[in-house]
Short mmCIF file of C-alpha atoms and ligand atoms in Angstrom, two decimals:
data_model
loop_
_atom_site.label_atom_id
_atom_site.label_comp_id
_atom_site.label_asym_id
_atom_site.label_seq_id
_atom_site.Cartn_x
_atom_site.Cartn_y
_atom_site.Cartn_z
CA MET A 17 11.36 5.85 -54.34
CA ASN A 18 8.05 8.23 -53.45
CA ARG A 19 7.77 9.78 -50.24
CA ARG A 20 4.73 7.29 -49.42
CA LYS A 21 6.63 4.37 -50.19
CA PHE A 22 9.71 5.71 -48.28
CA LEU A 23 7.81 6.38 -45.28
CA ASP A 24 6.07 2.76 -45.06
CA LYS A 25 9.28 0.98 -45.61
CA SER A 26 10.72 3.30 -42.83
CA TYR A 27 7.88 2.56 -40.77
CA LEU A 28 8.60 -1.14 -41.50
CA GLY A 29 11.99 -1.13 -40.47
CA LEU A 30 11.38 0.67 -37.41
CA THR A 31 8.53 -2.15 -36.42
CA THR A 32 11.04 -4.68 -37.17
CA ILE A 33 13.45 -3.23 -34.62
CA LEU A 34 11.11 -2.45 -32.33
CA VAL A 35 9.75 -6.12 -32.12
CA ALA A 36 13.11 -7.82 -32.70
CA PRO A 37 12.83 -11.09 -30.92
CA GLU A 38 16.29 -10.82 -29.77
CA ALA A 39 14.91 -8.11 -27.26
CA THR A 40 15.52 -9.24 -23.91
CA PHE A 41 12.76 -7.28 -21.86
CA ASN A 42 9.65 -9.15 -21.96
CA LEU A 43 6.72 -6.91 -20.74
CA ARG A 44 4.30 -10.21 -20.48
CA ASN A 45 6.75 -12.44 -18.58
CA LYS A 46 5.35 -14.02 -15.53
CA GLY A 47 7.94 -12.81 -13.34
CA ASN A 48 11.77 -13.53 -13.75
CA ILE A 49 12.13 -14.95 -10.81
CA HIS A 50 13.13 -18.84 -10.48
CA ILE A 51 10.47 -20.16 -7.79
CA SER A 52 12.50 -22.79 -5.84
CA LYS A 53 10.00 -23.80 -3.38
CA ASN A 54 6.92 -22.54 -1.90
CA PRO A 55 8.22 -20.57 1.55
CA ASN A 56 5.92 -21.36 4.53
CA ILE A 57 3.09 -18.93 5.53
CA TYR A 58 3.95 -15.48 6.38
CA ALA A 59 2.67 -12.07 6.81
CA ILE A 60 4.51 -8.63 6.52
CA SER A 61 3.22 -5.38 7.59
CA THR A 62 4.63 -1.79 7.49
CA TRP A 63 5.83 -0.56 10.77
CA ASN A 64 5.62 -2.35 14.15
CA VAL A 65 2.37 -4.03 14.40
CA PRO A 66 3.06 -7.31 16.42
CA GLU A 67 -0.87 -7.64 17.30
CA ALA A 68 -1.95 -7.21 14.09
CA ASN A 69 0.88 -9.26 12.09
CA MET A 70 0.39 -11.83 14.60
CA LYS A 71 -3.25 -11.93 14.28
CA ALA A 72 -2.93 -12.35 10.42
CA GLY A 73 -0.11 -15.19 10.84
CA LYS A 74 -2.42 -17.11 13.21
CA VAL A 75 -5.36 -16.85 10.35
CA LEU A 76 -3.11 -18.40 8.18
CA GLU A 77 -2.13 -21.13 10.45
CA ASN A 78 -5.62 -21.81 10.70
CA GLY A 79 -5.57 -22.42 6.94
CA PHE A 80 -7.62 -19.22 5.95
CA SER A 81 -6.88 -17.55 2.50
CA ALA A 82 -4.17 -14.82 2.37
CA ILE A 83 -6.89 -12.44 2.00
CA GLU A 84 -9.00 -13.08 4.89
CA ALA A 85 -5.65 -13.14 6.95
CA ALA A 86 -5.05 -9.71 5.65
CA VAL A 87 -8.40 -8.16 6.40
CA LYS A 88 -8.42 -9.68 9.51
CA GLY A 89 -4.87 -8.48 10.58
CA VAL A 90 -5.47 -5.20 9.89
CA ALA A 91 -8.64 -5.16 11.49
CA TYR A 92 -6.74 -4.94 14.73
CA GLU A 93 -5.20 -1.49 14.02
CA GLU A 94 -8.31 -0.29 12.89
CA SER A 95 -9.93 -0.70 16.53
CA ASN A 96 -6.42 0.38 17.97
CA LEU A 97 -7.61 3.71 19.60
CA LEU A 98 -3.69 4.39 19.97
CA ASN A 99 -3.14 4.33 16.66
CA THR A 100 -3.74 7.80 15.06
CA THR A 101 -3.32 7.06 11.66
CA VAL A 102 -5.54 4.10 11.04
CA GLY A 103 -9.16 3.51 11.54
CA MET A 104 -11.09 4.45 14.99
CA GLY A 105 -8.78 7.14 16.93
CA GLY A 106 -7.23 8.36 13.68
CA ALA A 107 -6.61 11.86 13.35
CA PRO A 108 -9.50 13.71 11.98
CA ASP A 109 -8.91 15.95 8.78
CA ARG A 110 -9.05 19.96 9.15
CA ASP A 111 -12.74 20.31 9.87
CA GLY A 112 -12.67 17.69 12.74
CA ILE A 113 -13.84 14.75 10.53
CA VAL A 114 -12.23 11.38 10.62
CA SER A 115 -12.50 10.18 7.37
CA LEU A 116 -10.93 6.40 6.38
CA ASP A 117 -9.41 5.11 3.25
CA ALA A 118 -8.65 1.06 2.40
CA CYS A 119 -7.97 -1.07 -0.45
CA VAL A 120 -7.58 -4.72 -0.93
CA MET A 121 -5.93 -6.81 -3.44
CA ASN A 122 -6.56 -10.65 -3.97
CA HIS A 123 -4.26 -13.70 -5.67
CA THR A 124 -6.54 -13.63 -8.86
CA GLY A 125 -6.00 -9.83 -9.39
CA ASN A 126 -9.40 -8.69 -8.22
CA CYS A 127 -9.33 -5.60 -6.02
CA GLY A 128 -11.77 -3.37 -4.13
CA ALA A 129 -11.22 0.27 -2.43
CA VAL A 130 -13.04 2.29 -0.21
CA LEU A 131 -12.24 6.45 -0.27
CA ALA A 132 -13.09 8.87 2.26
CA VAL A 133 -15.35 7.08 4.43
CA GLU A 134 -16.98 8.34 7.76
CA ASN A 135 -18.62 6.82 10.46
CA ILE A 136 -16.91 3.08 9.37
CA THR A 137 -14.29 1.14 11.49
CA HIS A 138 -13.26 -1.89 9.17
CA VAL A 139 -12.62 -0.57 6.02
CA ALA A 140 -10.51 -2.96 4.62
CA ALA A 141 -13.25 -5.30 5.28
CA LEU A 142 -15.47 -3.27 3.64
CA ALA A 143 -13.29 -2.69 0.88
CA LYS A 144 -13.36 -6.74 0.67
CA GLU A 145 -17.06 -6.66 0.33
CA VAL A 146 -16.76 -4.04 -2.45
CA MET A 147 -14.53 -6.53 -4.56
CA GLU A 148 -16.85 -9.85 -3.72
CA LYS A 149 -20.23 -8.16 -4.12
CA THR A 150 -20.34 -5.47 -6.41
CA PRO A 151 -19.46 -4.86 -9.94
CA HIS A 152 -17.10 -1.89 -9.12
CA VAL A 153 -13.45 -1.75 -7.79
CA ILE A 154 -13.73 1.57 -5.82
CA LEU A 155 -17.04 3.10 -3.72
CA ALA A 156 -16.26 6.59 -2.18
CA GLY A 157 -17.67 8.98 0.59
CA LYS A 158 -21.53 9.01 1.08
CA GLY A 159 -21.83 6.04 -1.44
CA ALA A 160 -18.87 3.41 0.29
CA ARG A 161 -20.98 4.62 3.81
CA GLN A 162 -24.17 3.68 2.54
CA PHE A 163 -22.79 0.32 0.97
CA ALA A 164 -21.38 -0.38 4.49
CA LEU A 165 -24.75 0.36 6.15
CA GLU A 166 -26.69 -2.15 3.68
CA GLN A 167 -24.02 -4.79 4.72
CA GLY A 168 -24.93 -4.37 8.13
CA TYR A 169 -21.86 -2.37 9.50
CA THR A 170 -22.87 -0.39 12.15
CA PRO A 171 -22.15 3.61 11.98
CA GLU A 172 -19.61 4.99 15.07
CA ASN A 173 -17.95 8.09 16.17
CA LEU A 174 -14.42 7.57 14.96
CA LEU A 175 -13.22 10.81 16.65
CA THR A 176 -11.91 10.01 20.06
CA GLU A 177 -11.49 12.57 23.02
CA GLN A 178 -7.81 12.23 22.49
CA SER A 179 -7.82 13.13 18.63
CA LYS A 180 -10.29 15.73 19.80
CA LYS A 181 -8.03 17.44 21.79
CA ALA A 182 -5.07 16.94 19.32
CA TRP A 183 -7.31 18.73 16.66
CA LYS A 184 -8.33 21.36 18.58
CA LYS A 185 -4.51 21.95 19.91
CA TRP A 186 -3.70 22.05 16.02
CA LEU A 187 -6.34 24.90 14.97
CA LYS A 188 -4.79 26.91 17.86
CA ASN A 189 -1.46 26.64 16.65
CA GLY A 190 -1.51 27.23 13.18
CA ASN A 191 2.11 26.43 12.57
CA TYR A 192 2.01 23.07 13.39
CA LYS A 193 4.63 20.69 11.44
CA PRO A 194 3.84 17.06 10.89
CA GLU A 195 6.59 14.91 12.24
CA ILE A 196 8.04 12.51 10.06
CA ASN A 197 7.47 9.16 11.05
CA VAL A 198 6.02 9.79 14.33
CA GLU A 199 2.45 11.69 14.14
CA ASN A 200 1.54 11.00 10.53
CA HIS A 201 2.88 8.21 9.09
CA ASP A 202 1.64 4.68 10.60
CA THR A 203 -0.94 3.44 7.52
CA ILE A 204 -0.80 -0.21 7.93
CA GLY A 205 -0.14 -2.30 4.61
CA MET A 206 -0.10 -5.86 4.88
CA ILE A 207 1.16 -8.83 2.67
CA CYS A 208 0.11 -12.39 3.47
CA PHE A 209 1.50 -15.75 2.15
CA ASP A 210 -1.08 -18.43 2.51
CA SER A 211 -0.64 -22.34 2.68
CA SER A 212 -2.00 -22.67 -0.95
CA GLY A 213 1.01 -20.77 -1.67
CA ASN A 214 -1.09 -17.36 -2.64
CA LEU A 215 -0.45 -13.72 -1.96
CA SER A 216 -3.15 -11.31 -0.91
CA GLY A 217 -2.80 -7.84 0.82
CA ALA A 218 -4.74 -4.86 2.32
CA CYS A 219 -3.42 -1.47 3.15
CA THR A 220 -6.04 0.74 5.49
CA THR A 221 -5.43 4.44 6.59
CA SER A 222 -6.90 7.69 8.18
CA GLY A 223 -4.76 9.72 6.03
CA LEU A 224 -2.88 12.70 6.58
CA ALA A 225 -3.68 14.38 10.00
CA TYR A 226 -5.57 17.49 9.36
CA LYS A 227 -5.70 17.07 5.80
CA MET A 228 -8.26 19.10 3.66
CA SER A 229 -11.60 17.83 3.32
CA GLY A 230 -11.78 15.01 0.48
CA ARG A 231 -8.43 14.21 0.35
CA VAL A 232 -7.31 10.86 -0.48
CA GLY A 233 -3.71 9.46 -0.39
CA ASP A 234 -1.98 6.55 -1.94
CA SER A 235 -3.24 4.01 0.53
CA PRO A 236 -6.77 3.12 -0.94
CA ILE A 237 -5.27 3.46 -4.49
CA ILE A 238 -4.53 0.05 -6.60
CA GLY A 239 -1.00 0.14 -7.61
CA SER A 240 -0.33 3.23 -5.22
CA GLY A 241 -0.30 2.01 -1.78
CA LEU A 242 -0.86 -1.81 -2.89
CA TYR A 243 -0.61 -3.96 -5.66
CA ILE A 244 -0.02 -7.60 -6.04
CA ASP A 245 0.62 -9.98 -8.55
CA ASN A 246 0.38 -13.48 -7.63
CA ASN A 247 3.09 -14.85 -10.20
CA VAL A 248 5.69 -12.26 -9.10
CA GLY A 249 5.30 -10.88 -5.63
CA GLY A 250 3.68 -7.59 -3.64
CA ALA A 251 4.19 -4.10 -2.75
CA VAL A 252 3.01 -1.80 -0.04
CA ALA A 253 3.59 1.99 0.50
CA THR A 254 3.51 4.09 3.63
CA GLY A 255 4.01 7.73 3.98
CA LEU A 256 3.20 10.70 1.80
CA GLY A 257 0.79 9.49 -0.54
CA GLU A 258 1.10 12.22 -2.92
CA GLU A 259 4.61 11.27 -3.36
CA VAL A 260 3.58 7.52 -3.96
CA ILE A 261 0.81 8.57 -6.01
CA LYS A 262 3.03 10.53 -8.82
CA THR A 263 4.95 7.44 -9.04
CA VAL A 264 2.57 4.82 -8.79
CA GLY A 265 4.96 3.10 -6.22
CA SER A 266 3.53 -0.18 -5.62
CA PHE A 267 2.93 -1.05 -9.13
CA LEU A 268 6.21 -0.27 -9.91
CA ILE A 269 8.25 -2.45 -7.47
CA VAL A 270 6.22 -5.38 -8.70
CA GLU A 271 6.82 -4.67 -12.41
CA LEU A 272 10.73 -4.31 -11.18
CA MET A 273 10.56 -7.67 -9.62
CA ARG A 274 8.84 -9.18 -12.61
CA ASN A 275 11.95 -8.45 -14.41
CA GLY A 276 14.26 -9.65 -12.08
CA LEU A 277 14.99 -7.05 -9.19
CA SER A 278 14.96 -8.39 -5.75
CA PRO A 279 11.80 -6.87 -3.54
CA GLN A 280 14.87 -4.89 -1.80
CA LYS A 281 16.32 -3.52 -5.06
CA ALA A 282 12.93 -2.84 -6.42
CA CYS A 283 12.06 -0.82 -3.21
CA GLU A 284 15.11 1.14 -3.51
CA GLU A 285 14.83 1.83 -6.99
CA ALA A 286 11.03 3.28 -6.13
CA VAL A 287 12.51 5.48 -3.37
CA SER A 288 14.98 6.70 -5.92
CA ARG A 289 12.02 7.91 -8.64
CA ILE A 290 10.66 9.97 -5.73
CA LEU A 291 14.06 11.38 -4.52
CA GLU A 292 15.18 12.25 -8.25
CA LYS A 293 12.44 14.95 -8.63
CA GLN A 294 13.57 16.64 -5.23
CA LYS A 295 15.73 19.11 -4.58
CA GLY A 296 18.31 17.83 -1.81
CA LYS A 297 16.69 16.16 1.02
CA PRO A 298 13.04 16.07 1.13
CA ASN A 299 11.06 17.07 4.74
CA PHE A 300 8.63 13.79 4.51
CA GLN A 301 8.71 10.04 4.42
CA VAL A 302 7.65 7.60 1.86
CA ALA A 303 8.55 3.58 2.83
CA TYR A 304 7.92 0.64 0.81
CA LEU A 305 7.77 -2.95 1.83
CA ALA A 306 7.39 -5.61 -0.53
CA THR A 307 8.02 -9.62 -1.26
CA ASN A 308 7.91 -12.05 -4.14
CA LYS A 309 7.02 -15.57 -4.57
CA ASN A 310 10.24 -16.80 -3.07
CA GLY A 311 9.32 -15.32 0.15
CA GLU A 312 12.07 -12.62 -0.21
CA ILE A 313 11.57 -9.48 1.48
CA GLY A 314 12.54 -6.11 1.00
CA ALA A 315 12.01 -2.49 2.75
CA TYR A 316 13.26 1.11 1.96
CA SER A 317 12.37 4.30 3.14
CA ILE A 318 13.52 8.08 2.38
CA GLN A 319 14.25 8.89 5.96
CA LYS A 320 15.52 6.41 8.99
CA GLY A 321 13.39 5.00 11.55
CA PHE A 322 10.90 2.62 8.62
CA SER A 323 10.99 -0.70 10.16
CA TYR A 324 8.39 -4.09 9.65
CA SER A 325 6.55 -6.92 11.16
CA PHE A 326 7.65 -10.20 9.67
CA TYR A 327 5.64 -13.04 11.22
CA LYS A 328 6.53 -16.65 10.24
CA ASN A 329 6.67 -20.13 11.79
CA LYS A 330 4.97 -18.34 15.19
CA VAL A 331 7.40 -15.92 15.76
CA ASN A 332 6.79 -12.10 14.99
CA LYS A 333 9.74 -9.81 14.46
CA ASN A 334 10.19 -6.49 14.10
CA ILE A 335 12.92 -5.86 11.63
CA PRO A 336 14.51 -2.13 10.70
CA SER A 337 14.76 -0.68 7.39
CA ASN A 338 17.58 0.85 5.62
CA SER A 339 16.74 4.36 4.23
CA ALA A 340 18.15 6.95 1.76
CA TYR A 341 18.88 9.65 4.15
CA LYS A 342 20.70 8.15 7.50
N1 LIG B 25 0.21 7.02 3.13
C1 LIG B 25 -0.77 7.62 3.86
C2 LIG B 25 -1.58 8.75 3.26
O1 LIG B 25 -0.98 9.52 2.55
C3 LIG B 25 -0.60 8.16 5.19
C4 LIG B 25 0.74 7.19 5.73
O2 LIG B 25 1.05 6.25 5.17
O3 LIG B 25 0.26 7.46 7.27
O4 LIG B 25 -2.68 8.87 3.19
#
């Protein structure tokens, strides 16, 4: 047999092995979960955000879609001046400028995102407009702001006196270190399940406090901060966005659920993918929250202190999550 024929034969043999029908791992399966029955409507959000989560729950109860509920729910935190990691009142970058990031994804797999937007409070709603009214998925910076103005959004000063004071203190105090869970990580990632049995989500943040100008984290990146597959489930992330992006956390979780993992196990595996690249205990937080089409929910974080909000049957609960480090 000449070399060419040998290579052809070996290649064919190899192909046969790779696509053998007995292969159990079906990359295109519709989700390896048995959907027993449609659960009742529910909303879940990262962190203890009762008002936002209840707002979403009420919108769902009024018969609106999951995407409407998610955008209206997170809007509460975008307006909440006490939340220094989302919307108006969010911590600025090193130059004292507040810039916001957000994305949305609906049950059809359509999505929209805005990155590094200044002067606009309701960036999740704006991301939804990008999804619905433009041929694009992402608008960034000046273009996103311009689009917002064209849609009738009023430009606002997002830097509150309190955030300005904290930033000035940070400027003076060169050795500032962000505190895990408390100061820097309250991004709201929300997933809603509506009465038509559809899942959608939204994720909105001001990003890391005192970030470099132009820095964008995971939150507005589809697949990192948020991912929805209406056949399988959805996932959202919070914490140090750079580490979530490197492992495409939310997409990973949904794919793991597609192949049979529970939301809890999928979140744990996504955290492990980050930890296996670290030497010892990292000094940052990453947390995931996920749900599947059976209404099962999972959450897991690197550091202790993460919790999520869960609204169902008119009741909102804050549920503490397990973590890799106690
Ligand atoms: N994930 C956000 C970011 O990296 C931060 C956060 O969760 O608060 O921008």
